[in-house]
Tab-separated table of C-alpha atoms and ligand atoms in Angstrom:
chain	number	residue	atom	x	y	z
A	1	MET	CA	-164.830	26.178	62.822
A	2	ARG	CA	-162.847	27.168	66.143
A	3	HIS	CA	-160.631	24.769	65.725
A	4	HIS	CA	-160.036	25.368	61.637
A	5	ARG	CA	-159.297	29.262	62.905
A	6	LEU	CA	-156.607	27.978	65.438
A	7	THR	CA	-154.924	25.811	62.705
A	8	LEU	CA	-155.052	28.650	60.283
A	9	CYS	CA	-153.484	31.119	62.774
A	10	LEU	CA	-150.819	28.567	63.996
A	11	ILE	CA	-149.972	27.993	59.991
A	12	LEU	CA	-149.804	31.917	59.487
A	13	LEU	CA	-147.665	32.367	62.717
A	14	LEU	CA	-145.424	29.165	61.478
A	15	GLN	CA	-145.004	30.885	58.339
A	16	CYS	CA	-144.081	34.396	59.662
A	17	ALA	CA	-141.445	32.763	62.201
A	18	TRP	CA	-139.858	30.791	58.846
A	19	LEU	CA	-139.689	34.212	57.267
A	20	CYS	CA	-138.141	36.076	60.063
A	21	VAL	CA	-135.596	33.499	60.368
A	22	GLY	CA	-134.914	33.594	56.604
A	23	THR	CA	-134.610	37.003	56.614
A	24	ILE	CA	-132.379	37.013	59.770
A	25	HIS	CA	-130.249	34.389	58.204
A	26	THR	CA	-130.286	36.388	54.874
A	27	THR	CA	-128.774	39.468	56.714
A	28	TYR	CA	-126.610	37.392	58.623
A	29	ALA	CA	-125.248	36.066	55.621
A	30	GLN	CA	-125.229	39.241	53.317
A	31	GLN	CA	-123.261	41.557	55.451
A	32	ARG	CA	-119.759	40.883	54.835
A	33	ALA	CA	-116.970	43.353	56.584
A	34	LYS	CA	-114.168	43.608	53.730
A	35	TYR	CA	-112.178	46.411	55.540
A	36	VAL	CA	-112.148	45.807	59.292
A	37	PHE	CA	-110.502	48.145	62.129
A	38	TYR	CA	-110.164	46.790	65.363
A	39	PHE	CA	-109.079	49.362	67.841
A	40	ILE	CA	-108.172	48.564	71.360
A	41	GLY	CA	-107.856	51.172	74.151
A	42	ASP	CA	-105.563	48.847	76.824
A	43	GLY	CA	-107.428	49.626	80.047
A	44	MET	CA	-109.773	51.827	78.716
A	45	GLY	CA	-113.287	51.708	80.679
A	46	PRO	CA	-116.068	54.239	80.343
A	47	LEU	CA	-114.643	56.705	82.608
A	48	GLN	CA	-111.389	56.687	80.810
A	49	ARG	CA	-113.545	57.335	77.972
A	50	GLU	CA	-115.116	60.069	79.753
A	51	VAL	CA	-111.867	61.518	81.064
A	52	GLY	CA	-110.555	61.980	77.461
A	53	GLU	CA	-113.395	63.456	76.422
A	54	GLN	CA	-113.519	66.197	79.091
A	55	TYR	CA	-110.128	66.659	78.124
A	56	LEU	CA	-110.824	67.417	74.696
A	57	LYS	CA	-113.583	69.627	75.501
A	58	GLY	CA	-110.893	71.784	77.989
A	59	ILE	CA	-108.013	71.907	75.363
A	60	THR	CA	-110.353	72.906	72.840
A	61	ASN	CA	-112.179	75.109	74.717
A	62	ASP	CA	-115.894	73.823	73.503
A	63	PRO	CA	-118.112	72.464	75.858
A	64	ASP	CA	-119.910	70.406	72.906
A	65	ALA	CA	-116.748	68.289	71.589
A	66	THR	CA	-117.116	65.061	71.809
A	67	LEU	CA	-114.482	61.746	71.336
A	68	LEU	CA	-115.360	60.371	67.845
A	69	MET	CA	-115.523	56.467	69.591
A	70	ASN	CA	-118.302	57.914	72.036
A	71	GLN	CA	-120.531	59.273	68.926
A	72	LEU	CA	-120.400	55.973	67.127
A	73	PRO	CA	-124.382	54.865	66.244
A	74	VAL	CA	-123.687	51.286	67.951
A	75	GLN	CA	-122.667	51.399	71.959
A	76	GLY	CA	-122.533	48.411	73.892
A	77	TYR	CA	-120.323	46.696	76.953
A	78	ILE	CA	-118.089	43.463	77.081
A	79	HIS	CA	-117.334	41.639	79.628
A	80	THR	CA	-113.756	41.016	80.631
A	81	ARG	CA	-113.195	38.420	83.095
A	82	SER	CA	-110.138	35.542	82.173
A	83	ALA	CA	-110.310	32.007	82.311
A	84	ASN	CA	-108.515	32.162	86.253
A	85	ASN	CA	-109.520	35.517	87.593
A	86	GLU	CA	-112.227	37.839	87.701
A	87	VAL	CA	-109.409	40.404	86.904
A	88	THR	CA	-108.395	39.524	83.610
A	89	ASP	CA	-104.557	40.851	82.413
A	90	SER	CA	-103.767	42.002	78.931
A	91	ALA	CA	-102.869	38.798	77.773
A	92	ALA	CA	-106.044	36.728	78.572
A	93	ALA	CA	-107.894	39.616	77.414
A	94	GLY	CA	-106.105	39.996	74.392
A	95	THR	CA	-106.538	36.035	73.887
A	96	ALA	CA	-110.427	36.358	74.311
A	97	LEU	CA	-110.456	39.366	71.710
A	98	ALA	CA	-108.536	38.094	69.406
A	99	CYS	CA	-109.067	33.956	69.357
A	100	GLY	CA	-112.697	33.746	71.041
A	101	HIS	CA	-111.099	31.645	73.838
A	102	LYS	CA	-110.663	32.388	78.024
A	103	THR	CA	-107.700	31.723	79.023
A	104	ASN	CA	-105.224	31.883	82.144
A	105	ASN	CA	-103.779	35.662	82.636
A	106	GLY	CA	-100.403	35.786	81.456
A	107	ALA	CA	-101.081	33.240	78.302
A	108	ILE	CA	-100.848	34.608	74.331
A	109	GLY	CA	-103.093	32.565	72.068
A	110	LEU	CA	-102.981	29.366	74.162
A	111	LEU	CA	-105.841	27.359	75.907
A	112	PRO	CA	-105.628	27.242	79.891
A	113	ASP	CA	-103.758	23.800	79.296
A	114	LEU	CA	-101.014	26.462	77.804
A	115	LYS	CA	-99.994	24.102	75.186
A	116	THR	CA	-103.284	24.488	72.643
A	117	SER	CA	-102.605	26.965	70.047
A	118	ILE	CA	-105.900	28.501	69.130
A	119	PRO	CA	-106.224	30.953	65.789
A	120	THR	CA	-106.049	34.430	66.071
A	121	ILE	CA	-109.057	36.237	64.032
A	122	ALA	CA	-105.836	38.188	62.425
A	123	GLU	CA	-104.242	34.728	61.028
A	124	LEU	CA	-107.834	33.454	59.689
A	125	ALA	CA	-108.556	36.727	58.185
A	126	HIS	CA	-105.151	36.461	56.672
A	127	GLN	CA	-105.564	33.248	55.187
A	128	PHE	CA	-109.349	34.272	53.810
A	129	GLY	CA	-107.069	36.614	51.807
A	130	LEU	CA	-106.985	40.085	54.024
A	131	LYS	CA	-104.029	41.753	54.352
A	132	VAL	CA	-103.092	41.973	58.182
A	133	GLY	CA	-101.519	45.478	60.272
A	134	ILE	CA	-100.835	45.181	63.718
A	135	LEU	CA	-99.975	48.161	65.317
A	136	SER	CA	-99.729	49.906	68.793
A	137	THR	CA	-98.232	52.683	70.581
A	138	VAL	CA	-96.457	50.069	72.959
A	139	THR	CA	-93.604	47.522	72.178
A	140	LEU	CA	-95.071	45.283	69.315
A	141	ASP	CA	-94.340	42.226	71.153
A	142	HIS	CA	-96.231	43.213	74.489
A	143	ALA	CA	-99.295	41.017	75.514
A	144	THR	CA	-102.014	42.951	73.417
A	145	PRO	CA	-100.403	43.194	70.016
A	146	ALA	CA	-98.837	39.799	70.471
A	147	CYS	CA	-102.351	37.878	71.006
A	148	PHE	CA	-102.682	38.396	67.316
A	149	TYR	CA	-100.013	36.771	65.919
A	150	ALA	CA	-98.347	34.820	68.454
A	151	HIS	CA	-98.941	32.005	70.937
A	152	GLN	CA	-96.362	32.033	74.143
A	153	ALA	CA	-97.643	30.333	77.616
A	154	ASN	CA	-95.962	33.337	79.239
A	155	ARG	CA	-96.279	37.215	78.159
A	156	SER	CA	-92.963	37.933	79.087
A	157	GLU	CA	-90.941	35.741	77.172
A	158	TYR	CA	-90.547	38.606	74.704
A	159	PHE	CA	-87.535	37.021	72.778
A	160	PRO	CA	-89.812	34.362	71.030
A	161	ILE	CA	-92.792	36.577	71.200
A	162	ALA	CA	-90.837	38.843	68.766
A	163	GLU	CA	-89.420	35.910	66.858
A	164	GLN	CA	-92.772	35.000	66.200
A	165	LEU	CA	-93.410	38.539	65.094
A	166	ALA	CA	-90.307	38.120	62.596
A	167	LYS	CA	-91.583	34.847	61.015
A	168	SER	CA	-95.131	36.325	60.571
A	169	LYS	CA	-96.869	36.725	56.981
A	170	PHE	CA	-98.774	39.723	58.139
A	171	GLU	CA	-98.211	42.584	55.746
A	172	TYR	CA	-97.417	45.416	58.555
A	173	PHE	CA	-96.350	45.965	61.920
A	174	ALA	CA	-96.421	49.900	63.064
A	175	GLY	CA	-95.641	51.733	66.321
A	176	GLY	CA	-93.098	50.763	69.251
A	177	GLY	CA	-90.149	48.489	68.811
A	178	LEU	CA	-89.342	45.226	70.269
A	179	ALA	CA	-88.622	44.079	74.022
A	180	GLY	CA	-87.310	40.975	72.632
A	181	LEU	CA	-85.376	42.427	70.263
A	182	LYS	CA	-82.324	40.195	70.060
A	183	ASN	CA	-80.314	37.652	72.265
A	184	ASP	CA	-76.830	36.530	71.860
A	185	GLN	CA	-77.434	34.664	68.702
A	186	GLN	CA	-79.891	36.826	66.719
A	187	ASN	CA	-81.714	40.047	65.942
A	188	ASN	CA	-85.521	39.982	65.420
A	189	LEU	CA	-85.215	42.772	63.302
A	190	ASP	CA	-82.326	41.465	61.533
A	191	LEU	CA	-84.618	37.789	61.273
A	192	ALA	CA	-88.021	40.202	59.852
A	193	THR	CA	-85.528	41.767	56.949
A	194	THR	CA	-84.840	38.087	56.297
A	195	ASN	CA	-88.086	37.229	56.132
A	196	GLY	CA	-88.907	40.142	53.430
A	197	PHE	CA	-89.814	42.773	55.980
A	198	ILE	CA	-88.516	46.614	55.317
A	199	ILE	CA	-87.873	48.559	58.803
A	200	THR	CA	-88.354	52.364	58.859
A	201	GLN	CA	-87.464	54.229	61.393
A	202	THR	CA	-88.503	57.558	60.038
A	203	LEU	CA	-91.871	59.076	58.711
A	204	GLY	CA	-90.153	60.369	55.409
A	205	ALA	CA	-89.211	56.756	54.885
A	206	LEU	CA	-92.727	54.929	55.727
A	207	ALA	CA	-94.308	57.506	53.170
A	208	GLU	CA	-91.685	55.984	50.698
A	209	GLN	CA	-93.232	52.298	51.132
A	210	LYS	CA	-95.318	51.500	47.981
A	211	PRO	CA	-98.851	49.301	48.765
A	212	GLY	CA	-97.638	45.659	48.362
A	213	MET	CA	-94.279	45.857	50.471
A	214	ARG	CA	-94.645	44.113	53.931
A	215	VAL	CA	-93.281	47.012	56.502
A	216	ILE	CA	-92.399	47.263	59.911
A	217	ALA	CA	-92.536	51.055	60.544
A	218	LEU	CA	-91.025	52.264	63.590
A	219	ASN	CA	-90.737	55.578	65.587
A	220	ASP	CA	-88.231	58.069	64.888
A	221	SER	CA	-86.144	58.109	67.855
A	222	PRO	CA	-82.695	56.196	68.712
A	223	ASN	CA	-84.107	53.570	70.849
A	224	ALA	CA	-87.378	53.118	68.796
A	225	GLN	CA	-86.309	49.338	68.006
A	226	ARG	CA	-86.968	48.330	71.599
A	227	SER	CA	-89.346	51.123	73.112
A	228	PRO	CA	-92.644	52.202	73.121
A	229	LEU	CA	-93.848	55.440	71.247
A	230	PRO	CA	-93.639	58.148	74.032
A	231	TYR	CA	-96.446	59.264	75.905
A	232	ASP	CA	-98.573	61.718	73.619
A	233	LEU	CA	-98.025	64.590	76.142
A	234	GLU	CA	-94.192	64.018	75.622
A	235	ARG	CA	-94.247	63.751	71.891
A	236	ASN	CA	-91.605	66.101	69.683
A	237	GLU	CA	-91.876	66.677	66.273
A	238	LYS	CA	-90.229	63.636	64.949
A	239	ASP	CA	-92.285	61.263	66.620
A	240	ILE	CA	-94.860	59.060	64.863
A	241	THR	CA	-98.530	59.519	65.945
A	242	LEU	CA	-100.650	56.681	66.094
A	243	ALA	CA	-103.023	58.539	63.726
A	244	GLU	CA	-100.266	58.668	61.483
A	245	PHE	CA	-99.363	55.178	61.329
A	246	VAL	CA	-102.853	54.147	60.882
A	247	SER	CA	-103.044	56.450	57.816
A	248	HIS	CA	-99.961	54.755	56.474
A	249	ALA	CA	-101.486	51.459	57.285
A	250	VAL	CA	-104.767	52.118	55.198
A	251	ARG	CA	-102.273	53.198	52.046
A	252	LEU	CA	-100.334	50.413	52.287
A	253	LEU	CA	-102.705	47.347	53.037
A	254	ASP	CA	-105.368	48.746	50.709
A	255	ASN	CA	-106.785	46.016	47.955
A	256	ASP	CA	-109.431	44.129	46.263
A	257	LYS	CA	-109.749	41.447	49.170
A	258	GLY	CA	-109.488	43.671	51.817
A	259	PHE	CA	-107.769	44.282	55.129
A	260	PHE	CA	-108.072	43.674	58.761
A	261	MET	CA	-105.790	46.012	61.532
A	262	MET	CA	-105.545	45.982	64.786
A	263	VAL	CA	-104.643	49.548	66.672
A	264	GLU	CA	-104.169	49.464	70.647
A	265	GLY	CA	-103.692	52.570	72.710
A	266	GLY	CA	-101.484	50.607	74.545
A	267	LYS	CA	-100.712	53.299	77.189
A	268	ILE	CA	-103.793	54.664	78.543
A	269	ASP	CA	-103.310	51.382	80.536
A	270	TRP	CA	-99.925	52.411	81.713
A	271	ALA	CA	-100.916	55.903	82.711
A	272	GLY	CA	-103.977	54.093	84.449
A	273	HIS	CA	-101.379	51.931	86.695
A	274	GLY	CA	-99.566	54.990	87.431
A	275	ASN	CA	-103.306	57.064	88.157
A	276	ALA	CA	-101.841	59.589	86.483
A	277	ILE	CA	-105.274	61.460	84.795
A	278	GLY	CA	-103.749	64.016	82.652
A	279	THR	CA	-101.510	61.581	81.216
A	280	MET	CA	-104.209	58.921	80.821
A	281	ALA	CA	-106.626	61.695	79.339
A	282	ARG	CA	-104.469	62.583	76.686
A	283	GLU	CA	-103.712	58.834	75.540
A	284	VAL	CA	-107.408	58.500	75.052
A	285	THR	CA	-107.525	61.220	72.395
A	286	ALA	CA	-104.273	60.107	70.683
A	287	LEU	CA	-106.169	56.909	70.289
A	288	ASP	CA	-109.322	58.983	68.942
A	289	ASP	CA	-107.276	60.698	66.490
A	290	ALA	CA	-106.377	57.233	64.926
A	291	VAL	CA	-110.346	56.001	64.904
A	292	LYS	CA	-110.855	59.420	62.945
A	293	VAL	CA	-108.396	58.017	60.417
A	294	ALA	CA	-110.568	55.021	59.955
A	295	MET	CA	-113.674	57.053	59.959
A	296	LYS	CA	-112.448	58.915	56.734
A	297	PHE	CA	-111.783	55.475	55.413
A	298	TYR	CA	-115.211	54.606	56.200
A	299	ASN	CA	-116.738	57.502	54.644
A	300	ASP	CA	-115.556	56.942	51.310
A	301	HIS	CA	-116.265	53.021	51.695
A	302	PRO	CA	-119.345	52.502	53.897
A	303	ASP	CA	-120.555	49.455	52.757
A	304	ASP	CA	-117.755	47.285	53.294
A	305	THR	CA	-116.042	48.810	56.503
A	306	LEU	CA	-116.396	47.946	60.005
A	307	ILE	CA	-115.081	49.761	62.824
A	308	ILE	CA	-114.853	48.445	66.482
A	309	VAL	CA	-113.487	50.280	69.421
A	310	THR	CA	-113.303	48.610	72.588
A	311	ALA	CA	-110.990	47.543	75.815
A	312	ASP	CA	-109.238	44.765	77.233
A	313	HIS	CA	-110.114	45.528	80.929
A	314	GLU	CA	-110.649	48.986	82.893
A	315	THR	CA	-107.236	50.162	84.687
A	316	GLY	CA	-107.564	51.806	88.021
A	317	GLY	CA	-110.836	51.169	89.411
A	318	MET	CA	-111.715	54.995	88.531
A	319	GLN	CA	-114.709	56.459	90.176
A	320	LYS	CA	-116.624	59.874	89.718
A	321	ILE	CA	-116.511	62.135	92.819
A	322	GLY	CA	-117.660	65.574	91.675
A	323	LYS	CA	-118.279	67.362	88.456
A	324	PRO	CA	-115.524	66.965	86.327
A	325	ASN	CA	-113.367	69.702	85.349
A	326	ALA	CA	-112.616	70.237	81.850
A	327	ALA	CA	-110.444	73.226	82.205
A	328	TYR	CA	-108.108	71.556	84.832
A	329	LEU	CA	-107.315	68.772	82.738
A	330	ALA	CA	-106.804	70.985	79.540
A	331	GLY	CA	-103.710	72.011	81.531
A	332	PHE	CA	-101.566	69.058	81.578
A	333	ASN	CA	-98.842	69.953	79.186
A	334	GLN	CA	-96.194	67.045	80.598
A	335	SER	CA	-96.524	63.152	81.326
A	336	TYR	CA	-95.972	61.978	84.610
A	337	ASP	CA	-93.144	60.510	83.852
A	338	GLN	CA	-91.523	63.997	82.928
A	339	PHE	CA	-92.657	64.925	86.607
A	340	LYS	CA	-91.196	61.892	87.772
A	341	SER	CA	-87.656	62.767	86.194
A	342	LYS	CA	-87.987	66.331	87.600
A	343	LEU	CA	-88.797	64.872	90.862
A	344	LYS	CA	-85.551	62.308	90.712
A	345	GLN	CA	-83.365	65.306	89.899
A	346	LEU	CA	-84.336	67.423	92.755
A	347	VAL	CA	-83.582	64.339	95.194
A	348	LYS	CA	-80.591	64.079	93.877
A	349	ASP	CA	-79.496	67.916	94.128
A	350	LYS	CA	-81.211	67.705	97.548
A	351	ALA	CA	-83.607	70.439	96.856
A	352	THR	CA	-85.437	72.047	99.649
A	353	TYR	CA	-89.467	71.157	100.261
A	354	GLU	CA	-90.451	74.379	99.232
A	355	GLN	CA	-88.256	74.260	95.462
A	356	ALA	CA	-89.903	70.643	95.454
A	357	ILE	CA	-93.531	71.590	95.979
A	358	GLN	CA	-93.275	74.479	93.802
A	359	MET	CA	-92.121	72.255	91.307
A	360	ALA	CA	-95.502	69.655	91.760
A	361	THR	CA	-97.724	72.569	92.209
A	362	GLU	CA	-96.575	73.780	88.899
A	363	HIS	CA	-96.757	70.303	87.156
A	364	PHE	CA	-100.228	69.174	88.770
A	365	ARG	CA	-101.470	72.873	89.332
A	366	LEU	CA	-102.412	72.216	92.917
A	367	ASP	CA	-102.201	75.728	94.349
A	368	PRO	CA	-102.913	76.561	96.754
A	369	PHE	CA	-101.787	73.970	99.016
A	370	THR	CA	-103.687	73.625	102.636
A	371	ASP	CA	-101.425	73.154	105.916
A	372	GLU	CA	-103.073	70.102	105.970
A	373	HIS	CA	-101.898	69.088	102.941
A	374	ASN	CA	-98.478	71.008	103.376
A	375	GLN	CA	-97.692	68.919	106.378
A	376	VAL	CA	-98.147	65.655	104.938
A	377	MET	CA	-96.283	66.341	101.431
A	378	LYS	CA	-93.706	67.786	104.096
A	379	ILE	CA	-93.263	64.445	105.538
A	380	THR	CA	-93.243	62.807	102.440
A	381	TRP	CA	-90.246	64.865	101.038
A	382	THR	CA	-87.891	64.393	104.180
A	383	ALA	CA	-88.736	60.538	103.413
A	384	LEU	CA	-87.626	60.805	100.107
A	385	LEU	CA	-84.369	62.852	100.718
A	386	SER	CA	-83.430	61.158	104.012
A	387	GLY	CA	-83.507	57.721	101.399
A	388	GLU	CA	-85.786	55.545	103.890
A	389	PRO	CA	-87.178	52.881	101.780
A	390	ILE	CA	-90.312	54.330	100.926
A	391	LYS	CA	-92.906	51.588	100.393
A	392	HIS	CA	-93.947	51.622	96.472
A	393	ASN	CA	-97.069	50.746	95.105
A	394	HIS	CA	-98.120	48.827	92.122
A	395	GLY	CA	-98.008	51.881	90.373
A	396	LYS	CA	-94.536	52.295	91.849
A	397	ASN	CA	-94.909	55.825	92.691
A	398	ASN	CA	-93.146	57.145	95.767
A	399	GLN	CA	-95.528	58.864	98.115
A	400	PHE	CA	-94.909	62.249	97.305
A	401	THR	CA	-95.630	61.709	93.740
A	402	GLU	CA	-98.670	59.135	94.709
A	403	ASN	CA	-100.406	62.045	96.889
A	404	CYS	CA	-100.088	64.599	94.183
A	405	LEU	CA	-101.542	62.265	91.891
A	406	LYS	CA	-104.266	61.697	93.743
A	407	LEU	CA	-104.997	65.760	94.614
A	408	ALA	CA	-104.781	66.012	90.918
A	409	ALA	CA	-107.201	63.246	89.885
A	410	HIS	CA	-109.573	64.814	92.775
A	411	LYS	CA	-109.549	67.776	91.132
A	412	ALA	CA	-110.433	66.649	87.739
A	413	GLY	CA	-113.720	65.367	89.616
A	414	TYR	CA	-112.538	61.630	90.173
A	415	LYS	CA	-110.318	59.151	92.127
A	416	PHE	CA	-108.517	56.300	91.479
A	417	THR	CA	-109.322	52.876	93.892
A	418	THR	CA	-106.672	50.549	92.536
A	419	HIS	CA	-103.400	50.806	90.714
A	420	GLY	CA	-104.376	47.598	88.962
A	421	HIS	CA	-106.941	46.134	86.849
A	422	SER	CA	-110.457	46.206	87.752
A	423	LYS	CA	-113.279	43.674	86.948
A	424	ALA	CA	-115.262	46.261	85.123
A	425	ASP	CA	-117.446	45.753	81.977
A	426	VAL	CA	-115.742	48.139	79.158
A	427	PRO	CA	-117.548	49.795	76.231
A	428	ILE	CA	-117.417	48.418	73.158
A	429	SER	CA	-118.577	51.036	69.835
A	430	ALA	CA	-119.058	50.305	66.541
A	431	ILE	CA	-119.994	51.508	62.921
A	432	GLY	CA	-120.216	50.065	59.692
A	433	VAL	CA	-120.714	46.522	58.438
A	434	GLY	CA	-122.555	44.262	61.056
A	435	ALA	CA	-122.183	47.058	63.970
A	436	THR	CA	-125.327	46.092	65.290
A	437	TRP	CA	-123.877	42.762	66.737
A	438	PHE	CA	-122.159	44.479	69.137
A	439	LYS	CA	-125.063	46.016	70.966
A	440	GLU	CA	-125.964	43.704	73.536
A	441	THR	CA	-124.005	43.466	76.345
A	442	GLN	CA	-121.812	40.384	75.709
A	443	ASP	CA	-118.560	38.241	76.261
A	444	ASN	CA	-115.063	39.410	74.827
A	445	THR	CA	-114.924	36.132	73.572
A	446	SER	CA	-117.719	36.865	71.163
A	447	VAL	CA	-116.098	39.692	69.415
A	448	PRO	CA	-113.660	37.821	67.052
A	449	LYS	CA	-116.247	34.928	66.480
A	450	HIS	CA	-118.644	37.805	65.101
A	451	LEU	CA	-115.901	39.631	63.100
A	452	TYR	CA	-114.781	36.068	61.546
A	453	GLN	CA	-118.497	35.595	60.435
A	454	LEU	CA	-118.571	39.312	59.302
A	455	ILE	CA	-115.160	39.214	57.191
A	456	THR	CA	-116.143	35.451	55.868
A	457	GLY	CA	-119.576	34.788	55.855
A	458	MET	CA	-118.816	31.647	57.859
A	459	PRO	CA	-119.498	31.140	61.375
A	460	MET	CA	-116.281	30.720	63.222
A	461	SER	CA	-115.042	27.059	63.889
A	462	VAL	CA	-114.112	27.315	67.608
A	463	LEU	CA	-112.869	24.425	69.529
A	464	ASP	CA	-114.662	23.398	72.746
A	465	PRO	CA	-113.752	25.780	75.568
A	466	PRO	CA	-112.347	23.658	78.712
A	467	PRO	CA	-114.333	24.144	81.971
A	468	SER	CA	-112.982	27.542	83.778
A	469	PRO	CA	-112.131	27.296	87.424
A	470	THR	CA	-113.784	29.162	90.038
A	471	PRO	CA	-112.624	32.768	90.099
A	472	THR	CA	-111.080	33.736	93.343
A	473	ALA	CA	-109.037	36.950	93.323
A	474	THR	CA	-110.417	40.642	92.291
A	475	THR	CA	-107.876	42.034	92.163
A	476	THR	CA	-104.996	41.982	89.580
A	477	ASP	CA	-102.028	39.619	90.490
A	478	GLU	CA	-99.588	42.454	91.723
A	479	ALA	CA	-96.598	40.281	90.094
A	480	GLN	CA	-98.354	41.314	86.766
A	481	THR	CA	-98.325	44.698	85.773
A	482	ASP	CA	-99.851	45.692	82.585
B	1	LIG	ZN1	-102.742	46.782	82.440
């Protein structure tokens, strides 16, 4: 009798297990993302998001204000290391996020042998019939966007990367221009025009384009063809925002078969390299504004849309050292590049220390300076004026600027521990179809694999990754700045 009961229990258990597997399998197969928004904040770790949110609280004077990306229902983390380094660069991380494979720092869309090309999720989605858009605040041939359409051994080879953009079959590129715009023989935007792209350089011209047209949308500025977008703190009336570029992406790409778009906030990383906390905070909120555009689309298509917001790595090794000071952060109204320009002019004019420190305290609101601060700052100003070679660090700040930035970060409640990238895990947030797949902490390579399955209903056919060498370094390669 006892034996019989045990057998019965076993059968029931097995049936239960089979039913569970069946249910999981069905759910897996039924979840299809027709519209995918893939946001990548370059260098956006957890504290970059927190600082962005504090800045938002400050400028809205609302202690309850939050970033939309921090409010999405699914919040997880991804590991970031590359094939050959514990600390990744944007090329290797972009390749992981786009292709589902680890590669070496510097490589774009290739395995670590630097020869074997691997398909990107954007290419695969396009083959499946989705329209594709690639958007970034930095130049479109920069590492992160390049990882979605190009295959190149070295991320610095901008011309051949830009040429691959020009020859791409995707429908929409928007944001910065091309660092590899032209050589003696060829202009890559001319090549793109031959390939059927329409180039727009004003918001009005972009608005005139109709769905079905293939567009490269650049900013409205004299150097737009080869420049990144300005820092959001420097933006003037004519500059087109990332959110506006996303809004037109939705309009131009929307179709019955769906779309995939990758949207990068690329200058969060640049400000992170500079350890410029105010500039960085504003870049995070500018990316969040772009996420809001996607959210509006999601609200109209909740059963078909997936929004992901993540990062390639953390930049600056940020740490919290006190209570965040939202009101202080909100006072930044110029970028640190603008500060550096003003400082350069003062050096050129051989300004006095008092003039220099007045400009610095106005920009960073560092008043009152202690005697100790004044002593240190005087030395760095004298060094700047005397033209003595000043040791440039990774963020390329002189010591005078460096000290100001350090004090500003402290005043905001934080500190930077490096001018490079760190090996920290980074947040991933999601809402919509299959969002729960991003809940558990996972490797960055799993993100495009999930996306492929959610878009096509099929598992991503992947090449066997080669064995990774043991990582040795723990800080960013100094030669590799982004
Ligand atoms: Zn970087």
